[in-house]
Coordinates of C-alpha atoms in Angstrom, one line a residue:
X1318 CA -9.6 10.2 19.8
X1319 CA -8.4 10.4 16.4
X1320 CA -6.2 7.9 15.3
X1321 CA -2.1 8.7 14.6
X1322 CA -0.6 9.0 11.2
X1323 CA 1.5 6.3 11.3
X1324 CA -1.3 3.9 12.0
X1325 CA -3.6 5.5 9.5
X1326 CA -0.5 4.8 6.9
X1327 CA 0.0 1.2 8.2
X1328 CA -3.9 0.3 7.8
X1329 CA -4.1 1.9 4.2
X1330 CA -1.0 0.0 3.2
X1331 CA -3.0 -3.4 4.8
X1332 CA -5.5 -2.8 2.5
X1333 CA -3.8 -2.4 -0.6
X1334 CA -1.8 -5.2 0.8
X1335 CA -5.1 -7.3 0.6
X1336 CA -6.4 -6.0 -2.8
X1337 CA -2.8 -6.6 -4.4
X1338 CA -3.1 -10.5 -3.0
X1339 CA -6.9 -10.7 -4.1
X1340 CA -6.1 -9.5 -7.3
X1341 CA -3.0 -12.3 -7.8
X1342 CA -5.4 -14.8 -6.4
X1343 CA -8.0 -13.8 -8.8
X1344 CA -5.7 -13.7 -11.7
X1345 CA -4.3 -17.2 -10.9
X1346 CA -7.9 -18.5 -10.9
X1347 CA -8.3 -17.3 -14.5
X1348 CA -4.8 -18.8 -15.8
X1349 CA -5.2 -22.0 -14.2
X1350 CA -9.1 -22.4 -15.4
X1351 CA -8.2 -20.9 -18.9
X1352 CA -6.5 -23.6 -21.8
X1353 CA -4.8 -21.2 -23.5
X1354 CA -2.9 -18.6 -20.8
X1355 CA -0.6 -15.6 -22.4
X1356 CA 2.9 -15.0 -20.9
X1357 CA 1.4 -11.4 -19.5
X1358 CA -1.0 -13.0 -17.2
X1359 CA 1.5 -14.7 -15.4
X1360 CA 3.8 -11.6 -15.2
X1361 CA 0.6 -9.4 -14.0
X1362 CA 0.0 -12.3 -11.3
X1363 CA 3.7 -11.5 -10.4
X1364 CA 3.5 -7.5 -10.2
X1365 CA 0.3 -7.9 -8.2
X1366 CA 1.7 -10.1 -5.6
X1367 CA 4.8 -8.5 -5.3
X1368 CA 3.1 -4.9 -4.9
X1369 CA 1.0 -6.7 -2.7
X1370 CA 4.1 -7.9 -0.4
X1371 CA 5.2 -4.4 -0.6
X1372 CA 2.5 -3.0 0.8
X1373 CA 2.6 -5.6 3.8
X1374 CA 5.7 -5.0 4.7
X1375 CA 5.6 -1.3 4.5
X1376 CA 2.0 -1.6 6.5
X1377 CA 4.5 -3.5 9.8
X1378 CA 7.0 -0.7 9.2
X1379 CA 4.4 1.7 9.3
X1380 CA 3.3 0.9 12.3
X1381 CA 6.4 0.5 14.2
X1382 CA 7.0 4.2 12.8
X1383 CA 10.4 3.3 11.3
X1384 CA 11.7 6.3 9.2
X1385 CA 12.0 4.3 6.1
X1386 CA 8.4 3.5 5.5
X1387 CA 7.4 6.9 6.1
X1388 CA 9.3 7.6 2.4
X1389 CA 8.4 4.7 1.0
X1390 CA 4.9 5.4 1.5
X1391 CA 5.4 8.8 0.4
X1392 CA 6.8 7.3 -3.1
X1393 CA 4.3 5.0 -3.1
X1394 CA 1.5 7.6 -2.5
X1395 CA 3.6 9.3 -5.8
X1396 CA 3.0 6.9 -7.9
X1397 CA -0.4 6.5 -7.2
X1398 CA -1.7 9.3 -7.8
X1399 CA -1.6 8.5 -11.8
X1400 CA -4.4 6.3 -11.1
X1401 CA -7.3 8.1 -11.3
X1402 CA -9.9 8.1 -9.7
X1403 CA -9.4 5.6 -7.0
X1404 CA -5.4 5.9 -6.9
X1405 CA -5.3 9.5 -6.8
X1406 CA -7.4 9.7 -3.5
X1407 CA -5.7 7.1 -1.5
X1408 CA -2.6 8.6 -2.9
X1409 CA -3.7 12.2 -1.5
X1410 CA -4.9 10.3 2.0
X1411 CA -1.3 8.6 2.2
X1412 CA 0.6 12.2 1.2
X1413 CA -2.0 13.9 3.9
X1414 CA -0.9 11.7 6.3
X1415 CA 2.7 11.5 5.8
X1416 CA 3.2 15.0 5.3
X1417 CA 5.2 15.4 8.8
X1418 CA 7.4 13.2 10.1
X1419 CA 6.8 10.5 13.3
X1420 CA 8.2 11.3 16.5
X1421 CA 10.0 8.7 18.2
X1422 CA 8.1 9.1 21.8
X1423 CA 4.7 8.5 19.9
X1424 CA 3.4 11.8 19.8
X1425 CA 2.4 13.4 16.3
X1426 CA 4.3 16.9 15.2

């Protein structure tokens, strides 16, 4: 049984969720272990948790097939795409599975 779009959309948004907050985490380690720590590192630690939040909270939407996170995802998969090679094939998964809309009794169109 193959799995339904909006779940497929809420689980790829979980794991960028993840990378976003292993990248912060990551990034912190390296300011806090580091003497001298540029003004950008702290503003990519920002970016990369707040995409990361993002993601989270468009992964619950997601899943309770709210209309909303549907196009946000789609924008999301947008902007993605520029990332090549990794960001352009999650980007083309998330537009592949978004391409219709969610039906409110649960059943795909």
């Amino acid at each position: 049984m193959a799995l339904k779009r909006h779940v497929v959309v809420a689980r790829t948004h979980h794991v960028l969720a993840w990378l976003g907050f292993v990248a912060t985490l990551l990034i912190l380690l390296t300011i806090f272990s580091s003497k001298e720590v540029p003004v950008e590192a702290f503003l990519l630690a920002a970016v990369t948790g707040g995409m990361g939040l993002v993601h989270r909270h468009v992964s619950n939407a997601a899943m309770l097939k709210q209309a909303w996170a549907r196009t946000t995802s789609i924008v999301i998969a947008v902007l993605i795409l520029f990332g090549f090679p990794l960001g352009t094939l999650v980007g083309f998964y998330l537009l592949y599975h978004t391409r219709q809309p969610w039906n409110e009794d649960g059943q795909q169109a």
